[in-house]
PDB file of C-alpha atoms and ligand atoms in Angstrom:
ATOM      1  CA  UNK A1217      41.764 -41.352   5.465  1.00 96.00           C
ATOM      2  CA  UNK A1218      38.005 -41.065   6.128  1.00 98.00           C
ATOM      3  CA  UNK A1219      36.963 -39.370   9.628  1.00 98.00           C
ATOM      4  CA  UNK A1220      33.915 -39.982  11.624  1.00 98.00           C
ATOM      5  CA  UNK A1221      33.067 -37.951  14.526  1.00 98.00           C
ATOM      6  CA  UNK A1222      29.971 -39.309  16.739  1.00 98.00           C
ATOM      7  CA  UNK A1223      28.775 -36.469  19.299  1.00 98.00           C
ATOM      8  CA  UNK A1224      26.671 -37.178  22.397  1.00 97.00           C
ATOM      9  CA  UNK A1225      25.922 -35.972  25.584  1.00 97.00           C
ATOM     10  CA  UNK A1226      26.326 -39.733  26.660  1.00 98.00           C
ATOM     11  CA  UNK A1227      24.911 -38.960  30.654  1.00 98.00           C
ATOM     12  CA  UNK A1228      25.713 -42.150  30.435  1.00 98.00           C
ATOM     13  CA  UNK A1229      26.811 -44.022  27.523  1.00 98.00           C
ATOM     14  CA  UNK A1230      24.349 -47.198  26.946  1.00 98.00           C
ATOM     15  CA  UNK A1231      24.713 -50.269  24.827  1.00 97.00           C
ATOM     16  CA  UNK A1232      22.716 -48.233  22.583  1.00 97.00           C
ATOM     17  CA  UNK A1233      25.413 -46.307  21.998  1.00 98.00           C
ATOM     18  CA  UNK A1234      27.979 -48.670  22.048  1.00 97.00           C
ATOM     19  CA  UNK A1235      26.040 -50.662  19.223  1.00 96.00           C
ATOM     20  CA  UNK A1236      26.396 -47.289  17.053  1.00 97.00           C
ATOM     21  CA  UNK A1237      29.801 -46.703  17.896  1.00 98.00           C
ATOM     22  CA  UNK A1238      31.396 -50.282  17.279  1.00 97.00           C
ATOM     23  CA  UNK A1239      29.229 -50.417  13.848  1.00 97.00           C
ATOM     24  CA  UNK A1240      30.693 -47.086  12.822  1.00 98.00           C
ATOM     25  CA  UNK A1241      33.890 -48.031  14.062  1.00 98.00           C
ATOM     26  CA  UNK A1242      34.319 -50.190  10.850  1.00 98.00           C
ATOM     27  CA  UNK A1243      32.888 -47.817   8.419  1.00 98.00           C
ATOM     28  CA  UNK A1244      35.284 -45.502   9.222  1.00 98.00           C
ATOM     29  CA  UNK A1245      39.664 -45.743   9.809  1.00 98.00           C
ATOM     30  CA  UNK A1246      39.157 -42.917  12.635  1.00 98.00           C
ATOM     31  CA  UNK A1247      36.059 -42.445  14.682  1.00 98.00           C
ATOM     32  CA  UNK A1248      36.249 -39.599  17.352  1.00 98.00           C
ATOM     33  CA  UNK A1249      33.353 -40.054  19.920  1.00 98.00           C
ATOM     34  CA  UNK A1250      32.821 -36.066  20.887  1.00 98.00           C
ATOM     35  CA  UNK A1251      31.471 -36.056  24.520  1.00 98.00           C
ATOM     36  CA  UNK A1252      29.437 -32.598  24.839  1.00 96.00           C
ATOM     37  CA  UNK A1253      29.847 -30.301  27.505  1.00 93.00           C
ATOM     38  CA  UNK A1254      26.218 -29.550  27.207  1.00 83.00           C
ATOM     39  CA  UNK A1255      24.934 -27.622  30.182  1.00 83.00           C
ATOM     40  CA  UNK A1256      21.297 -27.229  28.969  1.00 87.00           C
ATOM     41  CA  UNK A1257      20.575 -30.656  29.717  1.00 88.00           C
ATOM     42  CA  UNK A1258      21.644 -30.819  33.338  1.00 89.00           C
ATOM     43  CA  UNK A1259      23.785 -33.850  33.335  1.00 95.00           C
ATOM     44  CA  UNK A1260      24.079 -36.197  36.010  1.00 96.00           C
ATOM     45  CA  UNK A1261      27.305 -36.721  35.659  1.00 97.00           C
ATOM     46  CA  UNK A1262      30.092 -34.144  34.565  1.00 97.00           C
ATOM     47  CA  UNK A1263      31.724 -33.696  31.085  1.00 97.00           C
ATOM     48  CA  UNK A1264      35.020 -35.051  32.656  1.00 97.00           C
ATOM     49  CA  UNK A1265      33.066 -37.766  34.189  1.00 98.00           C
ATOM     50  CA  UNK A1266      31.279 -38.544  31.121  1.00 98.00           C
ATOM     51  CA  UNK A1267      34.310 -38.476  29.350  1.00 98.00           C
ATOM     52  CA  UNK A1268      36.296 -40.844  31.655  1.00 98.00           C
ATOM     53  CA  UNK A1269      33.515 -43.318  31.310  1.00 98.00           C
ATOM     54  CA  UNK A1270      33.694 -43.385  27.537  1.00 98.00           C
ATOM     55  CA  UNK A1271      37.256 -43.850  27.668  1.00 98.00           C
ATOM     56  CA  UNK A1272      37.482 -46.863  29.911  1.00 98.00           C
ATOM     57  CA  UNK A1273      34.160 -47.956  27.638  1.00 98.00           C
ATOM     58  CA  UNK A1274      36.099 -47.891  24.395  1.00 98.00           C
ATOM     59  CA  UNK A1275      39.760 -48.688  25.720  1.00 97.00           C
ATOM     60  CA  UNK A1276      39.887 -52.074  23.438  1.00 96.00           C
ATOM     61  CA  UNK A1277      38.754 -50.308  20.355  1.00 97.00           C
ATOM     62  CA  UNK A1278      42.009 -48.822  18.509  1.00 97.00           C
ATOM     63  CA  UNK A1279      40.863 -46.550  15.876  1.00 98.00           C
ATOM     64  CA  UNK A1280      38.567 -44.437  18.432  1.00 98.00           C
ATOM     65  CA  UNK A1281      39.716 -41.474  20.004  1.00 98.00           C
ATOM     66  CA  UNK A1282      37.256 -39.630  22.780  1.00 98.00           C
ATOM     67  CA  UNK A1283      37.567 -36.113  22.980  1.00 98.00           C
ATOM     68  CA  UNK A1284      35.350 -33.473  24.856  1.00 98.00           C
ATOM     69  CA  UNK A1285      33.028 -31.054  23.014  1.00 97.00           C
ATOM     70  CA  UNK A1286      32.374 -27.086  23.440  1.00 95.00           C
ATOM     71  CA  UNK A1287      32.169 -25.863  20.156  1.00 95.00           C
ATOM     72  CA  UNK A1288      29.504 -26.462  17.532  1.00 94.00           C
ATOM     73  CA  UNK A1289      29.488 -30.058  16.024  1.00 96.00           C
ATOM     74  CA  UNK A1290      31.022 -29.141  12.583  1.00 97.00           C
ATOM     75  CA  UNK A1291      33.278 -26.653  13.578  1.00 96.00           C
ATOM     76  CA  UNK A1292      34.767 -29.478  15.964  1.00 97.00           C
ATOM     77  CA  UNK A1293      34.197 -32.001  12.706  1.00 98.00           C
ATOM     78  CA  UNK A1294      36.920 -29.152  10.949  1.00 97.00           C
ATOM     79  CA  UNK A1295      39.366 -28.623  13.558  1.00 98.00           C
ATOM     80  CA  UNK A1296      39.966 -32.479  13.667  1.00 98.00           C
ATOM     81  CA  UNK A1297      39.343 -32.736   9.811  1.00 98.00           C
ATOM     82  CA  UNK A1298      36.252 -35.529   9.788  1.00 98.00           C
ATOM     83  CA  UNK A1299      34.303 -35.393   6.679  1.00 98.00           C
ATOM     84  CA  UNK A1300      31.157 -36.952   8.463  1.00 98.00           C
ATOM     85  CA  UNK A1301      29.066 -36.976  11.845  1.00 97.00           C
ATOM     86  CA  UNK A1302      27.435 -40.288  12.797  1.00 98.00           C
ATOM     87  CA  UNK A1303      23.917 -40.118  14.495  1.00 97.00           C
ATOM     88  CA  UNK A1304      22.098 -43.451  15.559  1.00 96.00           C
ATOM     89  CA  UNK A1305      18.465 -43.310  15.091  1.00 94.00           C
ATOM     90  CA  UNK A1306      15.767 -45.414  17.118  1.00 93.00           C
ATOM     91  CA  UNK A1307      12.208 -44.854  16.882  1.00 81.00           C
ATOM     92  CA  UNK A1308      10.723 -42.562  14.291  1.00 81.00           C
ATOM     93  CA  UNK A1309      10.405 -40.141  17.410  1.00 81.00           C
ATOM     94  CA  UNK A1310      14.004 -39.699  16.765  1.00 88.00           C
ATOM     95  CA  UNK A1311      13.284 -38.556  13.566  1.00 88.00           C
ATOM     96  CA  UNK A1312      12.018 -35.295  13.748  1.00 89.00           C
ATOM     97  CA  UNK A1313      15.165 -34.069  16.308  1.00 90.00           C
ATOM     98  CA  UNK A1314      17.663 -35.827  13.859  1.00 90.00           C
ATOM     99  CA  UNK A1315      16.162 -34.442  10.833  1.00 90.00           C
ATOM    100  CA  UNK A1316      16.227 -30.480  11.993  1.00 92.00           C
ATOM    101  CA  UNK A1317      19.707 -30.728  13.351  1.00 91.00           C
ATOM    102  CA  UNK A1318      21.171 -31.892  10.125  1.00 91.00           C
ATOM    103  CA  UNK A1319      19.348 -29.602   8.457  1.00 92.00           C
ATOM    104  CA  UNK A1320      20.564 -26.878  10.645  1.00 91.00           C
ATOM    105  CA  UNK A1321      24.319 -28.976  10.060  1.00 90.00           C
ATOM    106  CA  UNK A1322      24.054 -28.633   6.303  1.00 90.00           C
ATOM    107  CA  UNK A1323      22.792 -25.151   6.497  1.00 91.00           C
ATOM    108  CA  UNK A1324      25.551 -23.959   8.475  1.00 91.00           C
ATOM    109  CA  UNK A1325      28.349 -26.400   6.321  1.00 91.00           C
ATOM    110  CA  UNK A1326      27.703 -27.740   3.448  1.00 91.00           C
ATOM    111  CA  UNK A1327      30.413 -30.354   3.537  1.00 94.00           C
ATOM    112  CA  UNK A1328      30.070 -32.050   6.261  1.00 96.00           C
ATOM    113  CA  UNK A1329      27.547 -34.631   5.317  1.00 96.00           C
ATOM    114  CA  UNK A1330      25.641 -37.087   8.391  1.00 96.00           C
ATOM    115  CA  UNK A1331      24.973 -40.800   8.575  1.00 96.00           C
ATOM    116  CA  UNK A1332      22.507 -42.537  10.170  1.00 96.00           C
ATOM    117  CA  UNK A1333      22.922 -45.991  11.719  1.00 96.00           C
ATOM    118  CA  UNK A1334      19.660 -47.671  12.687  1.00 94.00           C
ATOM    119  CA  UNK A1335      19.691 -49.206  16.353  1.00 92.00           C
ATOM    120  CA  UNK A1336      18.889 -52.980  16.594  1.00 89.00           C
ATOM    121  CA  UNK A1337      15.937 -53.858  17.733  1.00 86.00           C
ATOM    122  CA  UNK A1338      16.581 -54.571  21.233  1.00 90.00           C
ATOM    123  CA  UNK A1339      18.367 -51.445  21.883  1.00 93.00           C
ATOM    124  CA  UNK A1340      15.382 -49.071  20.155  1.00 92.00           C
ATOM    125  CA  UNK A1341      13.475 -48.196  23.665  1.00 92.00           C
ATOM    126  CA  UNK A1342      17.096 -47.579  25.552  1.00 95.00           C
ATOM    127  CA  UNK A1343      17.847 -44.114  26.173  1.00 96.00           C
ATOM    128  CA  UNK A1344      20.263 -42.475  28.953  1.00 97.00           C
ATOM    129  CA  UNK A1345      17.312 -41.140  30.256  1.00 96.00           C
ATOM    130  CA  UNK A1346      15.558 -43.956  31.129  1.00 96.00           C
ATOM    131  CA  UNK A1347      18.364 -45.632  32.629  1.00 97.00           C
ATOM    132  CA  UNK A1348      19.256 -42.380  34.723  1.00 97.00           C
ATOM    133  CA  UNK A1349      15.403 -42.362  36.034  1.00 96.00           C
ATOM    134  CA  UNK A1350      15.410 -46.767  36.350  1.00 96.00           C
ATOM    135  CA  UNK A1351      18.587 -46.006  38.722  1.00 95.00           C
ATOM    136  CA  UNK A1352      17.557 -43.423  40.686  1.00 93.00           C
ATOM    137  CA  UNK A1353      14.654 -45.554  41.724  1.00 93.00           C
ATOM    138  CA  UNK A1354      16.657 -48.690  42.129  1.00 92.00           C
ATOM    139  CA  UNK A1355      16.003 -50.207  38.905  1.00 95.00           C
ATOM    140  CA  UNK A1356      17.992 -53.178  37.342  1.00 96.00           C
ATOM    141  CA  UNK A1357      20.098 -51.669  34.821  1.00 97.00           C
ATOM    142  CA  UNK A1358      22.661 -54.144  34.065  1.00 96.00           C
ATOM    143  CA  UNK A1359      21.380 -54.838  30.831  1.00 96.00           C
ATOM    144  CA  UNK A1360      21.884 -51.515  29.754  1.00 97.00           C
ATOM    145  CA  UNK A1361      24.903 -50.058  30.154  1.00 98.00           C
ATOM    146  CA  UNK A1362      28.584 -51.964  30.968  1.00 98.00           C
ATOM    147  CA  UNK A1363      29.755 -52.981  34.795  1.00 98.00           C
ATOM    148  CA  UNK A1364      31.858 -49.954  35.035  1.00 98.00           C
ATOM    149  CA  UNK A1365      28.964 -47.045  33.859  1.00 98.00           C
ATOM    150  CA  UNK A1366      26.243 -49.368  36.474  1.00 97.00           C
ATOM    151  CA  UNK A1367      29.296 -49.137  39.295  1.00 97.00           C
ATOM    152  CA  UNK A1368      29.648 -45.311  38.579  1.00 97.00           C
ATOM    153  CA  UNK A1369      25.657 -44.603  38.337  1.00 97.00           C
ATOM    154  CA  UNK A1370      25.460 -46.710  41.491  1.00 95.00           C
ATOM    155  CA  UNK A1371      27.869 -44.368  43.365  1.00 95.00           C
ATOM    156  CA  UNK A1372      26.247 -41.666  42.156  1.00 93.00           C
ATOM    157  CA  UNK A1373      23.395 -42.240  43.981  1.00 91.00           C
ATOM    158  CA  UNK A1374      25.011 -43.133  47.057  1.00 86.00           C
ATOM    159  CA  UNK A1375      24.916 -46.653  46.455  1.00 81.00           C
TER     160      UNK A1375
HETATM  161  P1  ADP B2065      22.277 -36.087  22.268  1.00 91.40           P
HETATM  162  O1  ADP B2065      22.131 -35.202  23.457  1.00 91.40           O
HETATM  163  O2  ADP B2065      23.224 -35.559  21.237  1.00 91.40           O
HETATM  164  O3  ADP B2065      20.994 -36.617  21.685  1.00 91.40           O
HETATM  165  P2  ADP B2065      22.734 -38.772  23.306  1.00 91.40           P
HETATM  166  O4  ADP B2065      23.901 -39.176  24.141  1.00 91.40           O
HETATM  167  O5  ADP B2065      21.395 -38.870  23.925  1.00 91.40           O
HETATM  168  O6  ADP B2065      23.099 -37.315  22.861  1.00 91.40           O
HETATM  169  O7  ADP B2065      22.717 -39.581  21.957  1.00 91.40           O
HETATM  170  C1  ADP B2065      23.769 -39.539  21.030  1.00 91.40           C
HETATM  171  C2  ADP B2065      23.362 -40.246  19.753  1.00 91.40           C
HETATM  172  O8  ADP B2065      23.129 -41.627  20.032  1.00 91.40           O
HETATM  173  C3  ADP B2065      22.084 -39.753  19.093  1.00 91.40           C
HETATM  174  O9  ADP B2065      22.241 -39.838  17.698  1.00 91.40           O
HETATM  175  C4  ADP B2065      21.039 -40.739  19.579  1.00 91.40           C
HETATM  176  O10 ADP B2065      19.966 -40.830  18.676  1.00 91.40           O
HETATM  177  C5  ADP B2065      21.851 -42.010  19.586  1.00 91.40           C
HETATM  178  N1  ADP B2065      21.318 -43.030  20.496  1.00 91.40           N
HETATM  179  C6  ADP B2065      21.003 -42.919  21.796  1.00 91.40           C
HETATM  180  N2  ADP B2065      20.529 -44.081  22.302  1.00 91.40           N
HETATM  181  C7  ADP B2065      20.553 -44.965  21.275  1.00 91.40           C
HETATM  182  C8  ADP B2065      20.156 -46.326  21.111  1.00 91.40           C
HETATM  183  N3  ADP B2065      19.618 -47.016  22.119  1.00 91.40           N
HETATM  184  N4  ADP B2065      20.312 -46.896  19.891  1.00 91.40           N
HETATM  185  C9  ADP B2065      20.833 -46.174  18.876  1.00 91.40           C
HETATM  186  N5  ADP B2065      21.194 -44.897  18.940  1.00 91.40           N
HETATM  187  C10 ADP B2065      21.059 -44.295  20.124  1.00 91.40           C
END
Protein backbone atom coordinates (compact mmCIF):
# COMPACT_ATOMS: atom_id res chain seq x y z
CA UNK A 1 0.00 0.00 0.00
CA UNK A 2 1.67 3.32 -0.91
CA UNK A 3 1.43 6.23 1.87
CA UNK A 4 1.41 9.88 1.33
CA UNK A 5 1.64 12.24 4.10
CA UNK A 6 1.02 16.11 3.13
CA UNK A 7 2.15 18.48 6.15
CA UNK A 8 1.01 22.09 6.54
CA UNK A 9 0.46 24.60 8.90
CA UNK A 10 -2.89 25.18 6.93
CA UNK A 11 -3.84 28.73 9.17
CA UNK A 12 -6.30 28.15 7.04
CA UNK A 13 -6.53 25.58 4.48
CA UNK A 14 -7.18 27.32 0.88
CA UNK A 15 -8.31 25.89 -2.40
CA UNK A 16 -4.72 25.92 -2.97
CA UNK A 17 -4.41 23.35 -0.83
CA UNK A 18 -7.30 21.52 -1.50
CA UNK A 19 -6.18 21.38 -5.30
CA UNK A 20 -2.87 19.55 -3.92
CA UNK A 21 -4.58 17.39 -1.67
CA UNK A 22 -7.47 15.97 -3.99
CA UNK A 23 -4.64 15.52 -6.87
CA UNK A 24 -2.52 13.55 -4.44
CA UNK A 25 -5.40 11.89 -3.17
CA UNK A 26 -5.34 9.67 -6.37
CA UNK A 27 -1.70 9.13 -6.57
CA UNK A 28 -1.72 7.63 -3.48
CA UNK A 29 -4.34 4.60 -1.60
CA UNK A 30 -3.70 6.60 1.84
CA UNK A 31 -2.98 10.27 2.11
CA UNK A 32 -2.57 11.63 5.75
CA UNK A 33 -2.87 15.51 5.71
CA UNK A 34 -0.41 16.30 8.94
CA UNK A 35 -1.72 19.62 10.45
CA UNK A 36 1.46 21.21 12.33
CA UNK A 37 1.38 22.42 15.66
CA UNK A 38 3.83 25.02 14.60
CA UNK A 39 4.15 27.76 17.16
CA UNK A 40 6.85 29.81 15.33
CA UNK A 41 4.46 31.04 12.97
CA UNK A 42 1.86 32.48 15.30
CA UNK A 43 -1.26 30.99 13.94
CA UNK A 44 -4.46 32.57 13.85
CA UNK A 45 -6.20 29.87 14.55
CA UNK A 46 -5.20 26.87 16.92
CA UNK A 47 -3.80 23.40 15.94
CA UNK A 48 -7.18 21.89 17.14
CA UNK A 49 -8.92 24.53 15.25
CA UNK A 50 -6.91 24.04 12.26
CA UNK A 51 -7.38 20.57 12.51
CA UNK A 52 -11.22 20.60 12.87
CA UNK A 53 -11.37 22.70 9.77
CA UNK A 54 -9.45 20.20 7.68
CA UNK A 55 -11.58 17.54 8.83
CA UNK A 56 -14.97 18.94 7.98
CA UNK A 57 -12.86 20.16 4.60
CA UNK A 58 -12.00 16.62 3.60
CA UNK A 59 -15.05 14.65 5.21
CA UNK A 60 -16.18 13.32 1.52
CA UNK A 61 -12.75 12.17 0.63
CA UNK A 62 -12.31 8.40 1.97
CA UNK A 63 -8.77 7.51 1.69
CA UNK A 64 -7.60 10.77 3.75
CA UNK A 65 -6.99 10.69 7.24
CA UNK A 66 -6.04 14.24 9.16
CA UNK A 67 -3.89 13.92 11.96
CA UNK A 68 -2.03 16.66 14.05
CA UNK A 69 1.76 17.18 13.86
CA UNK A 70 4.56 17.73 16.73
CA UNK A 71 7.28 15.76 15.69
CA UNK A 72 9.59 16.23 12.73
CA UNK A 73 7.96 15.51 9.27
CA UNK A 74 9.71 12.11 8.61
CA UNK A 75 9.77 10.83 11.88
CA UNK A 76 5.82 11.33 11.75
CA UNK A 77 6.14 9.88 7.86
CA UNK A 78 7.72 6.50 10.03
CA UNK A 79 5.47 6.20 12.84
CA UNK A 80 2.48 6.02 10.34
CA UNK A 81 4.71 4.11 7.74
CA UNK A 82 4.32 6.66 4.47
CA UNK A 83 7.05 6.22 2.06
CA UNK A 84 6.55 9.88 0.68
CA UNK A 85 5.71 13.62 1.73
CA UNK A 86 3.72 15.68 -0.80
CA UNK A 87 4.63 19.47 -1.12
CA UNK A 88 2.66 21.74 -3.67
CA UNK A 89 4.78 24.26 -5.27
CA UNK A 90 3.56 27.75 -6.73
CA UNK A 91 5.80 30.34 -7.87
CA UNK A 92 9.50 29.75 -8.24
CA UNK A 93 9.62 31.80 -4.86
CA UNK A 94 8.51 28.57 -3.47
CA UNK A 95 11.38 27.07 -4.71
CA UNK A 96 14.13 27.98 -2.74
CA UNK A 97 12.05 27.06 0.83
CA UNK A 98 10.96 23.69 -0.83
CA UNK A 99 14.28 22.88 -2.11
CA UNK A 100 16.33 23.33 1.45
CA UNK A 101 13.72 21.49 3.41
CA UNK A 102 13.97 18.40 1.33
CA UNK A 103 17.33 18.64 1.34
CA UNK A 104 17.41 18.90 5.03
CA UNK A 105 14.46 15.74 4.67
CA UNK A 106 16.87 13.57 2.71
CA UNK A 107 19.76 14.48 4.85
CA UNK A 108 18.15 13.50 7.92
CA UNK A 109 16.29 10.12 6.04
CA UNK A 110 17.25 8.90 3.20
CA UNK A 111 14.10 7.00 2.42
CA UNK A 112 11.62 9.06 2.58
CA UNK A 113 11.60 10.58 -0.83
CA UNK A 114 9.18 14.13 -1.65
CA UNK A 115 6.87 14.98 -4.51
CA UNK A 116 6.02 18.00 -5.86
CA UNK A 117 2.61 18.84 -7.34
CA UNK A 118 2.53 22.08 -9.31
CA UNK A 119 -0.53 24.44 -8.36
CA UNK A 120 -2.85 25.43 -11.29
CA UNK A 121 -2.63 28.49 -12.46
CA UNK A 122 -5.34 30.22 -10.77
CA UNK A 123 -4.42 29.06 -7.42
CA UNK A 124 -0.41 30.16 -7.84
CA UNK A 125 -0.79 33.79 -6.00
CA UNK A 126 -3.15 32.12 -3.06
CA UNK A 127 -1.49 31.72 0.11
CA UNK A 128 -3.06 31.49 3.82
CA UNK A 129 -1.41 34.52 4.35
CA UNK A 130 -2.96 36.59 2.09
CA UNK A 131 -6.29 35.44 2.83
CA UNK A 132 -5.64 35.87 6.72
CA UNK A 133 -4.46 39.69 5.94
CA UNK A 134 -7.65 40.14 2.91
CA UNK A 135 -9.96 39.10 6.05
CA UNK A 136 -8.76 40.98 8.63
CA UNK A 137 -9.37 44.01 6.51
CA UNK A 138 -12.71 42.89 5.24
CA UNK A 139 -11.67 41.47 2.08
CA UNK A 140 -13.82 39.12 -0.17
CA UNK A 141 -12.45 35.81 0.35
CA UNK A 142 -14.98 33.49 -0.86
CA UNK A 143 -13.07 32.50 -3.69
CA UNK A 144 -10.46 31.25 -1.67
CA UNK A 145 -11.15 29.06 0.81
CA UNK A 146 -14.69 26.82 1.34
CA UNK A 147 -18.04 28.36 3.20
CA UNK A 148 -17.12 26.70 6.37
CA UNK A 149 -13.09 28.04 6.69
CA UNK A 150 -14.77 31.93 5.38
CA UNK A 151 -17.63 31.31 8.34
CA UNK A 152 -14.80 30.37 10.86
CA UNK A 153 -12.24 33.28 9.66
CA UNK A 154 -15.30 35.53 9.82
CA UNK A 155 -15.89 34.69 13.52
CA UNK A 156 -12.59 35.04 14.17
CA UNK A 157 -12.59 38.43 13.64
CA UNK A 158 -15.66 39.15 15.36
CA UNK A 159 -17.69 39.05 12.42
P1 LIG B 1 3.96 25.37 5.52
O1 LIG B 1 3.99 26.18 6.77
O2 LIG B 1 4.42 23.96 5.70
O3 LIG B 1 4.54 26.04 4.30
P2 LIG B 1 1.34 25.82 4.33
O4 LIG B 1 0.04 25.46 4.96
O5 LIG B 1 1.59 27.25 4.07
O6 LIG B 1 2.40 25.17 5.28
O7 LIG B 1 1.53 25.03 2.98
C1 LIG B 1 1.55 23.63 2.90
C2 LIG B 1 1.96 23.19 1.51
O8 LIG B 1 0.98 23.63 0.57
C3 LIG B 1 3.28 23.75 1.00
O9 LIG B 1 3.90 22.76 0.22
C4 LIG B 1 2.85 24.92 0.14
O10 LIG B 1 3.80 25.20 -0.86
C5 LIG B 1 1.58 24.37 -0.46
N1 LIG B 1 0.65 25.41 -0.91
C6 LIG B 1 0.17 26.46 -0.22
N2 LIG B 1 -0.67 27.21 -0.97
C7 LIG B 1 -0.73 26.60 -2.18
C8 LIG B 1 -1.37 26.89 -3.42
N3 LIG B 1 -2.13 27.97 -3.57
N4 LIG B 1 -1.18 26.03 -4.46
C9 LIG B 1 -0.39 24.95 -4.29
N5 LIG B 1 0.28 24.64 -3.18
C10 LIG B 1 0.11 25.45 -2.14
Amino acid sequence: MKVGYYPGTFDPITYGHLDIITRAANLFDKLYVAVSYNPIKNPLFTTQERVDLVKSVLISIENIEVVESKILTVEHCKQLGASHIVRGLRAVTDYDYEFQLNSINREISSEIDTVFLMTQGKYSFLSSSSVRELAQFGGDISSFVPDIVRIAIDKKFGR
